[in-house]
Amino acid sequence: MDNKNTELPTIKETLKKNNVKINKSLGQNFLFDLNLTDKIVRNSEPIARTVIEIGPGPGSLTRSILKKNPTILYTIDKDKQSEKMLTDVKKIYKDKLIIITDDALHYPIWELGNSPRQVIANLPYNTGTKMLTSWLKHIHHFDLLTLMFQKEVADRIIAKPGSKNYGRLSILTNWLTKSKKMFDIPSDAFIPKPKVKSSVIQLKPLSKPLYDVSFESVEKITHMAFSQRRKMLKTSLKTINGQTILKELGISPNLRPENLTVIDFCKIAKKSFEQK
């Protein structure tokens, strides 16, 4: 732990000094409460050798991470203002902070640094779920992901079978990780103030998936099932002879997708696309 942050201007001073324009098209909502960012990082301990942050903005979460002294912190932001906002932080932390100006949605973050590797990020509202889905395909490269989403999305990620929020995202995530919700964050902790609450969740990758099946197969079957969420599985899986497959697996074709477990979906995916 260090006290270098005491030498830095406040977050509001950083925004003002750099004449920062909030870019709504990038889903930007800057978290400026350092007590909250400290809490997020505290809940992410032990801090890994390599930490990756997405969308650092003016650097509140960045400062909280650096206080915990990781070997290296990579920040990634497609907004060119980001590097300017982090100038003061970079001066103090030098080689410990690597600033990347790029689109994190298409950037192979799982290749950054060395293991153990973790992600701590306040994700953009408009691309957060796409980022998570992309990272899940490479989940074995990460030790821990502590991520902030809008509350509605967080609730979908951690949802259990039988709940209204349970769906594709819940299945993909909980097939590969142990998920839990940490806490909610009020909208007035952000600049600009969003219309929705946010939640911090944590994903701990499992040592191996709950069931041995390909990511592509699970994606396919959950897409088929949940694109017709209110229909029975015998209808939504009709094109792959779902009724026969379900009966062979001892699963009622009259169930709706939210009634099946993660492993049920994995078994259906395996039998539908990988066992000929």
GROMACS .gro file of C-alpha atoms in nm:
model
  276
    1MET     CA    1   0.000   0.000   0.000
    2ASP     CA    2   0.127   0.351  -0.073
    3ASN     CA    3   0.021   0.711  -0.024
    4LYS     CA    4   0.124   0.852  -0.360
    5ASN     CA    5  -0.241   0.934  -0.437
    6THR     CA    6  -0.224   1.222  -0.190
    7GLU     CA    7  -0.008   1.407  -0.444
    8LEU     CA    8  -0.277   1.390  -0.713
    9PRO     CA    9  -0.550   1.643  -0.802
   10THR     CA   10  -0.907   1.539  -0.715
   11ILE     CA   11  -1.114   1.363  -0.981
   12LYS     CA   12  -1.330   1.672  -1.032
   13GLU     CA   13  -1.015   1.885  -1.070
   14THR     CA   14  -0.885   1.635  -1.327
   15LEU     CA   15  -1.207   1.661  -1.532
   16LYS     CA   16  -1.200   2.040  -1.518
   17LYS     CA   17  -0.827   2.077  -1.589
   18ASN     CA   18  -0.852   1.857  -1.901
   19ASN     CA   19  -1.179   2.010  -2.021
   20VAL     CA   20  -1.324   1.660  -2.049
   21LYS     CA   21  -1.631   1.604  -2.264
   22ILE     CA   22  -1.850   1.313  -2.151
   23ASN     CA   23  -1.912   1.084  -2.449
   24LYS     CA   24  -2.261   0.932  -2.415
   25SER     CA   25  -2.212   0.715  -2.724
   26LEU     CA   26  -1.936   0.530  -2.535
   27GLY     CA   27  -2.168   0.465  -2.241
   28GLN     CA   28  -1.950   0.678  -2.014
   29ASN     CA   29  -2.045   0.734  -1.652
   30PHE     CA   30  -1.742   0.826  -1.442
   31LEU     CA   31  -1.729   0.698  -1.086
   32PHE     CA   32  -1.575   0.974  -0.876
   33ASP     CA   33  -1.626   0.853  -0.518
   34LEU     CA   34  -1.283   0.724  -0.407
   35ASN     CA   35  -1.436   0.558  -0.099
   36LEU     CA   36  -1.641   0.341  -0.332
   37THR     CA   37  -1.352   0.262  -0.566
   38ASP     CA   38  -1.140   0.172  -0.263
   39LYS     CA   39  -1.420  -0.062  -0.150
   40ILE     CA   40  -1.433  -0.229  -0.494
   41VAL     CA   41  -1.058  -0.292  -0.487
   42ARG     CA   42  -1.060  -0.406  -0.125
   43ASN     CA   43  -1.318  -0.669  -0.224
   44SER     CA   44  -1.087  -0.782  -0.507
   45GLU     CA   45  -0.795  -0.874  -0.283
   46PRO     CA   46  -0.553  -1.040  -0.299
   47ILE     CA   47  -0.450  -0.820  -0.591
   48ALA     CA   48  -0.296  -1.021  -0.875
   49ARG     CA   49   0.040  -0.960  -1.037
   50THR     CA   50  -0.132  -0.826  -1.351
   51VAL     CA   51  -0.446  -0.611  -1.322
   52ILE     CA   52  -0.652  -0.492  -1.618
   53GLU     CA   53  -0.897  -0.203  -1.599
   54ILE     CA   54  -1.144  -0.114  -1.875
   55GLY     CA   55  -1.265   0.243  -1.927
   56PRO     CA   56  -1.060   0.418  -1.657
   57GLY     CA   57  -1.199   0.765  -1.735
   58PRO     CA   58  -1.046   1.021  -1.497
   59GLY     CA   59  -0.882   0.744  -1.295
   60SER     CA   60  -1.064   0.702  -0.963
   61LEU     CA   61  -1.065   0.322  -0.979
   62THR     CA   62  -0.715   0.337  -1.133
   63ARG     CA   63  -0.585   0.518  -0.824
   64SER     CA   64  -0.751   0.272  -0.587
   65ILE     CA   65  -0.593  -0.024  -0.772
   66LEU     CA   66  -0.247   0.134  -0.776
   67LYS     CA   67  -0.265   0.198  -0.401
   68LYS     CA   68  -0.264  -0.181  -0.360
   69ASN     CA   69   0.066  -0.206  -0.548
   70PRO     CA   70   0.008  -0.453  -0.834
   71THR     CA   71   0.317  -0.544  -1.038
   72ILE     CA   72   0.151  -0.381  -1.338
   73LEU     CA   73  -0.184  -0.221  -1.421
   74TYR     CA   74  -0.308  -0.199  -1.780
   75THR     CA   75  -0.586   0.048  -1.853
   76ILE     CA   76  -0.774   0.026  -2.182
   77ASP     CA   77  -1.003   0.295  -2.320
   78LYS     CA   78  -1.102   0.384  -2.676
   79ASP     CA   79  -1.164   0.745  -2.565
   80LYS     CA   80  -0.851   0.943  -2.651
   81GLN     CA   81  -0.922   1.178  -2.358
   82SER     CA   82  -0.837   0.893  -2.121
   83GLU     CA   83  -0.460   0.914  -2.158
   84LYS     CA   84  -0.476   1.289  -2.094
   85MET     CA   85  -0.685   1.236  -1.779
   86LEU     CA   86  -0.434   0.981  -1.648
   87THR     CA   87  -0.126   1.198  -1.711
   88ASP     CA   88  -0.082   1.296  -1.345
   89VAL     CA   89  -0.125   0.935  -1.230
   90LYS     CA   90   0.127   0.815  -1.490
   91LYS     CA   91   0.385   1.069  -1.371
   92ILE     CA   92   0.374   0.922  -1.022
   93TYR     CA   93   0.338   0.551  -1.099
   94LYS     CA   94   0.552   0.549  -1.418
   95ASP     CA   95   0.618   0.193  -1.547
   96LYS     CA   96   0.362   0.039  -1.312
   97LEU     CA   97   0.081   0.192  -1.523
   98ILE     CA   98   0.045   0.105  -1.893
   99ILE     CA   99  -0.218   0.311  -2.077
  100ILE     CA  100  -0.367   0.155  -2.391
  101THR     CA  101  -0.591   0.358  -2.621
  102ASP     CA  102  -0.798   0.095  -2.800
  103ASP     CA  103  -1.141  -0.065  -2.809
  104ALA     CA  104  -1.151  -0.319  -2.522
  105LEU     CA  105  -1.438  -0.501  -2.693
  106HIS     CA  106  -1.199  -0.624  -2.962
  107TYR     CA  107  -0.875  -0.625  -2.764
  108PRO     CA  108  -0.727  -0.960  -2.644
  109ILE     CA  109  -0.694  -0.855  -2.282
  110TRP     CA  110  -0.631  -1.219  -2.180
  111GLU     CA  111  -0.286  -1.184  -2.343
  112LEU     CA  112  -0.177  -0.885  -2.132
  113GLY     CA  113   0.095  -0.932  -1.872
  114ASN     CA  114   0.154  -1.256  -1.686
  115SER     CA  115  -0.054  -1.480  -1.462
  116PRO     CA  116  -0.208  -1.441  -1.215
  117ARG     CA  117  -0.425  -1.193  -1.405
  118GLN     CA  118  -0.741  -1.018  -1.290
  119VAL     CA  119  -0.985  -0.761  -1.426
  120ILE     CA  120  -1.129  -0.479  -1.213
  121ALA     CA  121  -1.356  -0.254  -1.415
  122ASN     CA  122  -1.652  -0.020  -1.429
  123LEU     CA  123  -1.774  -0.143  -1.767
  124PRO     CA  124  -1.947   0.081  -2.023
  125TYR     CA  125  -2.324   0.030  -2.010
  126ASN     CA  126  -2.360  -0.023  -2.384
  127THR     CA  127  -2.091  -0.290  -2.443
  128GLY     CA  128  -2.035  -0.453  -2.103
  129THR     CA  129  -2.225  -0.777  -2.176
  130LYS     CA  130  -2.047  -0.823  -2.510
  131MET     CA  131  -1.712  -0.778  -2.338
  132LEU     CA  132  -1.799  -1.033  -2.073
  133THR     CA  133  -1.911  -1.290  -2.332
  134SER     CA  134  -1.584  -1.242  -2.520
  135TRP     CA  135  -1.376  -1.287  -2.203
  136LEU     CA  136  -1.568  -1.600  -2.099
  137LYS     CA  137  -1.427  -1.773  -2.409
  138HIS     CA  138  -1.079  -1.721  -2.259
  139ILE     CA  139  -1.174  -1.748  -1.893
  140HIS     CA  140  -0.887  -1.982  -1.799
  141HIS     CA  141  -0.647  -1.688  -1.849
  142PHE     CA  142  -0.800  -1.498  -1.555
  143ASP     CA  143  -0.790  -1.550  -1.180
  144LEU     CA  144  -1.073  -1.314  -1.087
  145LEU     CA  145  -1.303  -1.058  -1.250
  146THR     CA  146  -1.460  -0.781  -1.041
  147LEU     CA  147  -1.697  -0.595  -1.271
  148MET     CA  148  -1.954  -0.320  -1.245
  149PHE     CA  149  -2.265  -0.337  -1.463
  150GLN     CA  150  -2.600  -0.168  -1.454
  151LYS     CA  151  -2.801  -0.353  -1.188
  152GLU     CA  152  -3.040  -0.515  -1.435
  153VAL     CA  153  -2.749  -0.679  -1.622
  154ALA     CA  154  -2.575  -0.786  -1.299
  155ASP     CA  155  -2.899  -0.953  -1.187
  156ARG     CA  156  -2.911  -1.147  -1.514
  157ILE     CA  157  -2.551  -1.265  -1.477
  158ILE     CA  158  -2.595  -1.409  -1.128
  159ALA     CA  159  -2.953  -1.537  -1.182
  160LYS     CA  160  -3.047  -1.892  -1.082
  161PRO     CA  161  -3.279  -2.130  -1.271
  162GLY     CA  162  -3.647  -2.054  -1.227
  163SER     CA  163  -3.604  -1.678  -1.190
  164LYS     CA  164  -3.724  -1.419  -1.442
  165ASN     CA  165  -3.366  -1.293  -1.491
  166TYR     CA  166  -3.224  -1.636  -1.576
  167GLY     CA  167  -3.110  -1.663  -1.938
  168ARG     CA  168  -2.820  -1.702  -2.180
  169LEU     CA  169  -2.585  -1.477  -1.985
  170SER     CA  170  -2.655  -1.659  -1.656
  171ILE     CA  171  -2.587  -1.997  -1.817
  172LEU     CA  172  -2.265  -1.903  -1.997
  173THR     CA  173  -2.127  -1.728  -1.689
  174ASN     CA  174  -2.222  -1.989  -1.430
  175TRP     CA  175  -2.106  -2.278  -1.647
  176LEU     CA  176  -1.752  -2.137  -1.631
  177THR     CA  177  -1.734  -1.929  -1.311
  178LYS     CA  178  -1.865  -1.897  -0.959
  179SER     CA  179  -2.057  -1.569  -0.959
  180LYS     CA  180  -2.168  -1.349  -0.673
  181LYS     CA  181  -2.303  -1.002  -0.626
  182MET     CA  182  -2.092  -0.778  -0.403
  183PHE     CA  183  -2.299  -0.461  -0.358
  184ASP     CA  184  -2.505  -0.196  -0.537
  185ILE     CA  185  -2.378   0.152  -0.619
  186PRO     CA  186  -2.618   0.450  -0.622
  187SER     CA  187  -2.650   0.657  -0.938
  188ASP     CA  188  -2.539   0.977  -0.762
  189ALA     CA  189  -2.187   0.832  -0.728
  190PHE     CA  190  -2.134   0.896  -1.101
  191ILE     CA  191  -2.075   1.186  -1.338
  192PRO     CA  192  -2.308   1.217  -1.525
  193LYS     CA  193  -2.571   1.060  -1.300
  194PRO     CA  194  -2.722   0.758  -1.482
  195LYS     CA  195  -3.093   0.678  -1.466
  196VAL     CA  196  -3.023   0.330  -1.330
  197LYS     CA  197  -2.847   0.174  -1.033
  198SER     CA  198  -2.522  -0.017  -1.079
  199SER     CA  199  -2.399  -0.335  -0.914
  200VAL     CA  200  -2.056  -0.483  -0.858
  201ILE     CA  201  -2.027  -0.856  -0.920
  202GLN     CA  202  -1.738  -1.095  -0.887
  203LEU     CA  203  -1.661  -1.392  -1.110
  204LYS     CA  204  -1.416  -1.658  -0.994
  205PRO     CA  205  -1.324  -1.892  -1.284
  206LEU     CA  206  -1.381  -2.260  -1.207
  207SER     CA  207  -1.081  -2.491  -1.235
  208LYS     CA  208  -1.278  -2.665  -1.512
  209PRO     CA  209  -1.623  -2.601  -1.663
  210LEU     CA  210  -1.925  -2.756  -1.490
  211TYR     CA  211  -1.965  -2.981  -1.794
  212ASP     CA  212  -1.741  -3.073  -2.087
  213VAL     CA  213  -1.893  -2.910  -2.396
  214SER     CA  214  -1.779  -2.640  -2.638
  215PHE     CA  215  -1.856  -2.272  -2.587
  216GLU     CA  216  -2.003  -2.252  -2.937
  217SER     CA  217  -2.250  -2.534  -2.865
  218VAL     CA  218  -2.371  -2.376  -2.541
  219GLU     CA  219  -2.408  -2.039  -2.717
  220LYS     CA  220  -2.613  -2.200  -2.994
  221ILE     CA  221  -2.852  -2.393  -2.771
  222THR     CA  222  -2.916  -2.105  -2.531
  223HIS     CA  223  -2.980  -1.871  -2.823
  224MET     CA  224  -3.236  -2.112  -2.967
  225ALA     CA  225  -3.408  -2.166  -2.633
  226PHE     CA  226  -3.420  -1.810  -2.502
  227SER     CA  227  -3.503  -1.635  -2.830
  228GLN     CA  228  -3.849  -1.790  -2.774
  229ARG     CA  229  -3.842  -1.766  -2.397
  230ARG     CA  230  -4.213  -1.811  -2.332
  231LYS     CA  231  -4.244  -2.122  -2.550
  232MET     CA  232  -4.195  -2.479  -2.440
  233LEU     CA  233  -3.864  -2.639  -2.531
  234LYS     CA  234  -4.030  -2.882  -2.773
  235THR     CA  235  -4.124  -2.576  -2.980
  236SER     CA  236  -3.810  -2.363  -2.950
  237LEU     CA  237  -3.580  -2.662  -3.021
  238LYS     CA  238  -3.798  -2.806  -3.299
  239THR     CA  239  -3.541  -2.747  -3.574
  240ILE     CA  240  -3.288  -2.979  -3.407
  241ASN     CA  241  -3.541  -3.252  -3.321
  242GLY     CA  242  -3.538  -3.124  -2.965
  243GLN     CA  243  -3.830  -3.336  -2.841
  244THR     CA  244  -3.639  -3.660  -2.907
  245ILE     CA  245  -3.313  -3.526  -2.758
  246LEU     CA  246  -3.491  -3.402  -2.444
  247LYS     CA  247  -3.669  -3.735  -2.392
  248GLU     CA  248  -3.340  -3.923  -2.429
  249LEU     CA  249  -3.193  -3.701  -2.158
  250GLY     CA  250  -3.493  -3.742  -1.929
  251ILE     CA  251  -3.593  -3.374  -1.959
  252SER     CA  252  -3.961  -3.289  -2.014
  253PRO     CA  253  -4.013  -3.124  -2.358
  254ASN     CA  254  -4.299  -2.927  -2.198
  255LEU     CA  255  -4.066  -2.723  -1.979
  256ARG     CA  256  -3.972  -2.363  -2.057
  257PRO     CA  257  -3.602  -2.268  -2.081
  258GLU     CA  258  -3.587  -2.091  -1.743
  259ASN     CA  259  -3.675  -2.423  -1.572
  260LEU     CA  260  -3.355  -2.599  -1.684
  261THR     CA  261  -3.024  -2.599  -1.497
  262VAL     CA  262  -2.691  -2.494  -1.647
  263ILE     CA  263  -2.588  -2.862  -1.673
  264ASP     CA  264  -2.919  -2.947  -1.846
  265PHE     CA  265  -2.836  -2.696  -2.119
  266CYS     CA  266  -2.481  -2.830  -2.147
  267LYS     CA  267  -2.611  -3.186  -2.193
  268ILE     CA  268  -2.860  -3.074  -2.459
  269ALA     CA  269  -2.586  -2.876  -2.638
  270LYS     CA  270  -2.349  -3.175  -2.635
  271LYS     CA  271  -2.610  -3.416  -2.766
  272SER     CA  272  -2.744  -3.172  -3.028
  273PHE     CA  273  -2.418  -3.052  -3.183
  274GLU     CA  274  -2.132  -3.278  -3.075
  275GLN     CA  275  -2.266  -3.635  -3.071
  276LYS     CA  276  -2.362  -3.762  -3.413
   0.00000   0.00000   0.00000
